[in-house]
């Protein structure tokens, strides 16, 4: 579900309440691709990322067009897009707690990897009316087998695909019955695994 009432907080006030593994969702701007992404995903959100503490620095782990996987200071992102970054916290799944650090490790391993343009094009292609009617229902991703460290994905991924993949590595699926390659930022916002906390404003 989309947040009903926005709770806007300055970055300095909010940062101590943000935990590693929290979901970061970016609201659409005026750029025309943002409008297309938001319309296709039936949501105000156009980008997904993950928060991670590195010592005293709060980072944003994300997959970005033209740059691929990267880690940047969240404060910089908030200044670039004031009032558009929403923070969602993880909710317990029954008695099972999500391993936040494992999810962060998975996202961190994606830094330096290329952006999943082909995966994004396939997602956009599936939104076309005639194509959507003709294609069979998508099959869910197989379970991920954990090793000593998070495995790298088989192909480059786009933003929300990477985020949901990282969470699935912890043993929970934020969007059941939907493959990672078809998961959009709006799907994560509607997931019962996450709860809206606040919207970040620059100091």
CSV table of C-alpha atoms in Angstrom, one decimal:
chain,number,residue,atom,x,y,z
A,1,UNK,CA,0.0,0.0,0.0
A,2,UNK,CA,1.1,3.6,-0.6
A,3,UNK,CA,1.6,5.7,2.5
A,4,UNK,CA,-1.6,7.5,3.4
A,5,UNK,CA,-0.1,10.3,5.5
A,6,UNK,CA,3.4,11.6,4.9
A,7,UNK,CA,5.6,12.1,7.9
A,8,UNK,CA,8.4,14.5,6.7
A,9,UNK,CA,11.6,14.7,8.8
A,10,UNK,CA,14.9,16.4,8.2
A,11,UNK,CA,17.7,14.1,7.4
A,12,UNK,CA,19.6,14.8,10.6
A,13,UNK,CA,16.6,14.0,12.7
A,14,UNK,CA,15.7,10.9,10.8
A,15,UNK,CA,19.1,9.3,10.2
A,16,UNK,CA,19.4,7.8,13.7
A,17,UNK,CA,16.1,6.0,13.2
A,18,UNK,CA,17.2,4.4,9.9
A,19,UNK,CA,18.7,0.9,10.2
A,20,UNK,CA,20.8,-1.1,7.8
A,21,UNK,CA,18.5,-3.1,5.5
A,22,UNK,CA,15.7,-0.6,5.5
A,23,UNK,CA,14.0,-0.1,2.2
A,24,UNK,CA,14.4,3.3,0.4
A,25,UNK,CA,11.9,4.2,-2.3
A,26,UNK,CA,12.1,7.3,-4.5
A,27,UNK,CA,9.0,9.1,-5.6
A,28,UNK,CA,8.7,10.2,-9.2
A,29,UNK,CA,10.0,13.6,-10.4
A,30,UNK,CA,9.2,15.7,-13.5
A,31,UNK,CA,11.5,13.7,-15.8
A,32,UNK,CA,9.4,11.9,-18.4
A,33,UNK,CA,10.9,8.4,-17.8
A,34,UNK,CA,9.8,8.7,-14.2
A,35,UNK,CA,6.2,9.2,-15.3
A,36,UNK,CA,6.4,6.2,-17.5
A,37,UNK,CA,7.9,4.0,-14.8
A,38,UNK,CA,5.3,5.2,-12.2
A,39,UNK,CA,2.4,4.6,-14.6
A,40,UNK,CA,3.7,1.1,-15.5
A,41,UNK,CA,4.1,0.2,-11.9
A,42,UNK,CA,0.8,1.7,-10.8
A,43,UNK,CA,2.7,3.7,-8.1
A,44,UNK,CA,4.3,7.0,-7.3
A,45,UNK,CA,7.7,5.2,-6.9
A,46,UNK,CA,10.3,5.0,-9.6
A,47,UNK,CA,13.4,3.7,-7.9
A,48,UNK,CA,14.3,1.3,-5.0
A,49,UNK,CA,17.4,1.1,-2.9
A,50,UNK,CA,18.6,-0.1,0.5
A,51,UNK,CA,20.0,1.8,3.5
A,52,UNK,CA,23.3,0.6,5.0
A,53,UNK,CA,25.5,2.0,7.8
A,54,UNK,CA,29.2,1.9,7.2
A,55,UNK,CA,30.8,3.0,10.5
A,56,UNK,CA,29.4,6.6,11.0
A,57,UNK,CA,28.2,7.0,7.4
A,58,UNK,CA,24.7,6.2,6.2
A,59,UNK,CA,24.8,4.9,2.7
A,60,UNK,CA,22.4,4.2,-0.1
A,61,UNK,CA,23.0,1.0,-2.0
A,62,UNK,CA,21.4,1.0,-5.4
A,63,UNK,CA,21.5,0.1,-9.1
A,64,UNK,CA,21.5,3.2,-11.3
A,65,UNK,CA,21.0,3.8,-15.0
A,66,UNK,CA,24.3,4.1,-16.8
A,67,UNK,CA,26.4,3.4,-13.6
A,68,UNK,CA,25.3,0.1,-12.3
A,69,UNK,CA,25.7,-0.9,-8.7
A,70,UNK,CA,27.0,1.7,-6.4
A,71,UNK,CA,27.1,3.0,-2.8
A,72,UNK,CA,26.6,6.7,-2.1
A,73,UNK,CA,25.9,8.8,0.9
A,74,UNK,CA,22.2,9.0,1.5
A,75,UNK,CA,22.5,12.6,2.5
A,76,UNK,CA,23.7,13.5,-1.0
A,77,UNK,CA,20.7,11.7,-2.5
A,78,UNK,CA,18.3,13.6,-0.2
A,79,UNK,CA,19.7,16.9,-1.3
A,80,UNK,CA,19.4,16.0,-4.9
A,81,UNK,CA,15.7,14.8,-4.5
A,82,UNK,CA,14.3,16.7,-1.5
A,83,UNK,CA,11.0,15.3,-0.1
A,84,UNK,CA,11.1,12.3,-2.5
A,85,UNK,CA,12.9,9.6,-0.6
A,86,UNK,CA,10.6,7.5,1.6
A,87,UNK,CA,12.0,5.1,4.2
A,88,UNK,CA,10.3,1.8,4.9
A,89,UNK,CA,11.3,-0.4,7.8
A,90,UNK,CA,11.2,-4.2,7.8
A,91,UNK,CA,8.4,-6.0,9.6
A,92,UNK,CA,8.8,-9.4,11.2
A,93,UNK,CA,7.5,-12.3,9.2
A,94,UNK,CA,5.7,-14.4,11.8
A,95,UNK,CA,8.3,-15.5,14.3
A,96,UNK,CA,11.1,-15.2,11.6
A,97,UNK,CA,13.2,-12.0,11.6
A,98,UNK,CA,14.8,-10.8,8.4
A,99,UNK,CA,18.6,-11.0,8.4
A,100,UNK,CA,19.3,-7.3,7.6
A,101,UNK,CA,23.1,-7.7,7.5
A,102,UNK,CA,22.8,-10.5,5.0
A,103,UNK,CA,20.6,-8.4,2.7
A,104,UNK,CA,23.1,-5.5,3.0
A,105,UNK,CA,26.0,-7.8,2.1
A,106,UNK,CA,24.1,-9.0,-1.0
A,107,UNK,CA,23.4,-5.4,-2.1
A,108,UNK,CA,27.0,-4.4,-1.4
A,109,UNK,CA,28.3,-7.3,-3.6
A,110,UNK,CA,26.4,-5.7,-6.5
A,111,UNK,CA,28.5,-2.5,-6.3
A,112,UNK,CA,30.5,-2.2,-9.5
A,113,UNK,CA,28.3,-4.6,-11.5
A,114,UNK,CA,26.5,-3.4,-14.6
A,115,UNK,CA,22.9,-2.2,-14.7
A,116,UNK,CA,20.4,-4.7,-16.0
A,117,UNK,CA,19.2,-2.9,-19.1
A,118,UNK,CA,18.1,-6.1,-20.8
A,119,UNK,CA,16.0,-7.1,-17.8
A,120,UNK,CA,14.4,-3.7,-17.7
A,121,UNK,CA,13.6,-3.8,-21.4
A,122,UNK,CA,11.9,-7.2,-20.9
A,123,UNK,CA,9.9,-5.8,-18.1
A,124,UNK,CA,8.7,-2.8,-20.1
A,125,UNK,CA,7.9,-5.1,-23.0
A,126,UNK,CA,5.6,-7.2,-20.8
A,127,UNK,CA,3.6,-4.0,-20.1
A,128,UNK,CA,2.6,-3.6,-23.7
A,129,UNK,CA,-1.1,-4.6,-24.1
A,130,UNK,CA,-0.9,-7.1,-26.9
A,131,UNK,CA,2.3,-8.7,-25.4
A,132,UNK,CA,0.8,-8.9,-22.0
A,133,UNK,CA,-2.2,-10.8,-23.3
A,134,UNK,CA,-0.2,-13.3,-25.4
A,135,UNK,CA,2.6,-14.2,-22.9
A,136,UNK,CA,2.0,-17.0,-20.3
A,137,UNK,CA,1.9,-16.1,-16.6
A,138,UNK,CA,5.4,-15.6,-15.3
A,139,UNK,CA,6.9,-18.4,-13.2
A,140,UNK,CA,8.2,-17.6,-9.7
A,141,UNK,CA,11.9,-17.6,-9.1
A,142,UNK,CA,13.4,-20.8,-7.7
A,143,UNK,CA,14.6,-20.7,-4.0
A,144,UNK,CA,18.1,-19.3,-3.5
A,145,UNK,CA,20.6,-21.7,-2.0
A,146,UNK,CA,22.9,-19.9,0.4
A,147,UNK,CA,26.6,-20.5,0.6
A,148,UNK,CA,29.3,-18.9,2.8
A,149,UNK,CA,28.6,-15.6,1.1
A,150,UNK,CA,25.8,-14.2,-1.0
A,151,UNK,CA,26.0,-15.5,-4.6
A,152,UNK,CA,26.2,-13.1,-7.5
A,153,UNK,CA,23.1,-13.1,-9.7
A,154,UNK,CA,23.2,-14.8,-13.1
A,155,UNK,CA,22.6,-11.6,-15.0
A,156,UNK,CA,22.7,-7.8,-14.4
A,157,UNK,CA,19.7,-6.4,-12.6
A,158,UNK,CA,17.7,-3.2,-12.4
A,159,UNK,CA,17.0,-1.4,-9.1
A,160,UNK,CA,13.9,-3.1,-7.6
A,161,UNK,CA,15.0,-6.5,-9.0
A,162,UNK,CA,18.2,-6.2,-7.1
A,163,UNK,CA,16.6,-5.2,-3.9
A,164,UNK,CA,14.0,-8.0,-3.9
A,165,UNK,CA,16.7,-10.5,-4.7
A,166,UNK,CA,18.8,-9.3,-1.8
A,167,UNK,CA,15.9,-9.7,0.6
A,168,UNK,CA,15.0,-13.2,-0.8
A,169,UNK,CA,18.6,-14.2,0.1
A,170,UNK,CA,17.5,-13.9,3.8
A,171,UNK,CA,14.8,-16.5,3.3
A,172,UNK,CA,11.8,-14.3,2.9
A,173,UNK,CA,10.0,-13.2,-0.3
A,174,UNK,CA,8.7,-9.6,-0.1
A,175,UNK,CA,6.5,-10.2,-3.2
A,176,UNK,CA,5.3,-13.8,-3.3
A,177,UNK,CA,4.3,-15.2,-6.7
A,178,UNK,CA,6.1,-12.5,-8.6
A,179,UNK,CA,9.6,-13.1,-10.1
A,180,UNK,CA,12.4,-10.8,-9.2
A,181,UNK,CA,12.7,-9.7,-12.8
A,182,UNK,CA,9.1,-8.4,-12.8
A,183,UNK,CA,9.2,-6.7,-9.4
A,184,UNK,CA,8.8,-2.9,-9.5
A,185,UNK,CA,9.3,-0.3,-6.8
A,186,UNK,CA,5.5,0.0,-6.3
A,187,UNK,CA,5.3,-3.8,-5.6
A,188,UNK,CA,7.8,-3.3,-2.8
A,189,UNK,CA,5.8,-0.5,-1.4
A,190,UNK,CA,2.7,-2.7,-1.3
A,191,UNK,CA,4.5,-5.6,0.3
A,192,UNK,CA,3.4,-6.5,3.9
A,193,UNK,CA,7.1,-7.0,4.7
A,194,UNK,CA,7.6,-3.2,4.8
A,195,UNK,CA,6.1,-0.4,6.7
A,196,UNK,CA,6.4,3.3,5.8
A,197,UNK,CA,8.3,5.4,8.4
A,198,UNK,CA,9.0,8.8,7.1
A,199,UNK,CA,10.0,11.0,4.1
A,200,UNK,CA,13.4,12.6,4.1
A,201,UNK,CA,14.0,16.4,3.7
A,202,UNK,CA,17.4,18.0,3.4
A,203,UNK,CA,18.7,19.9,6.4
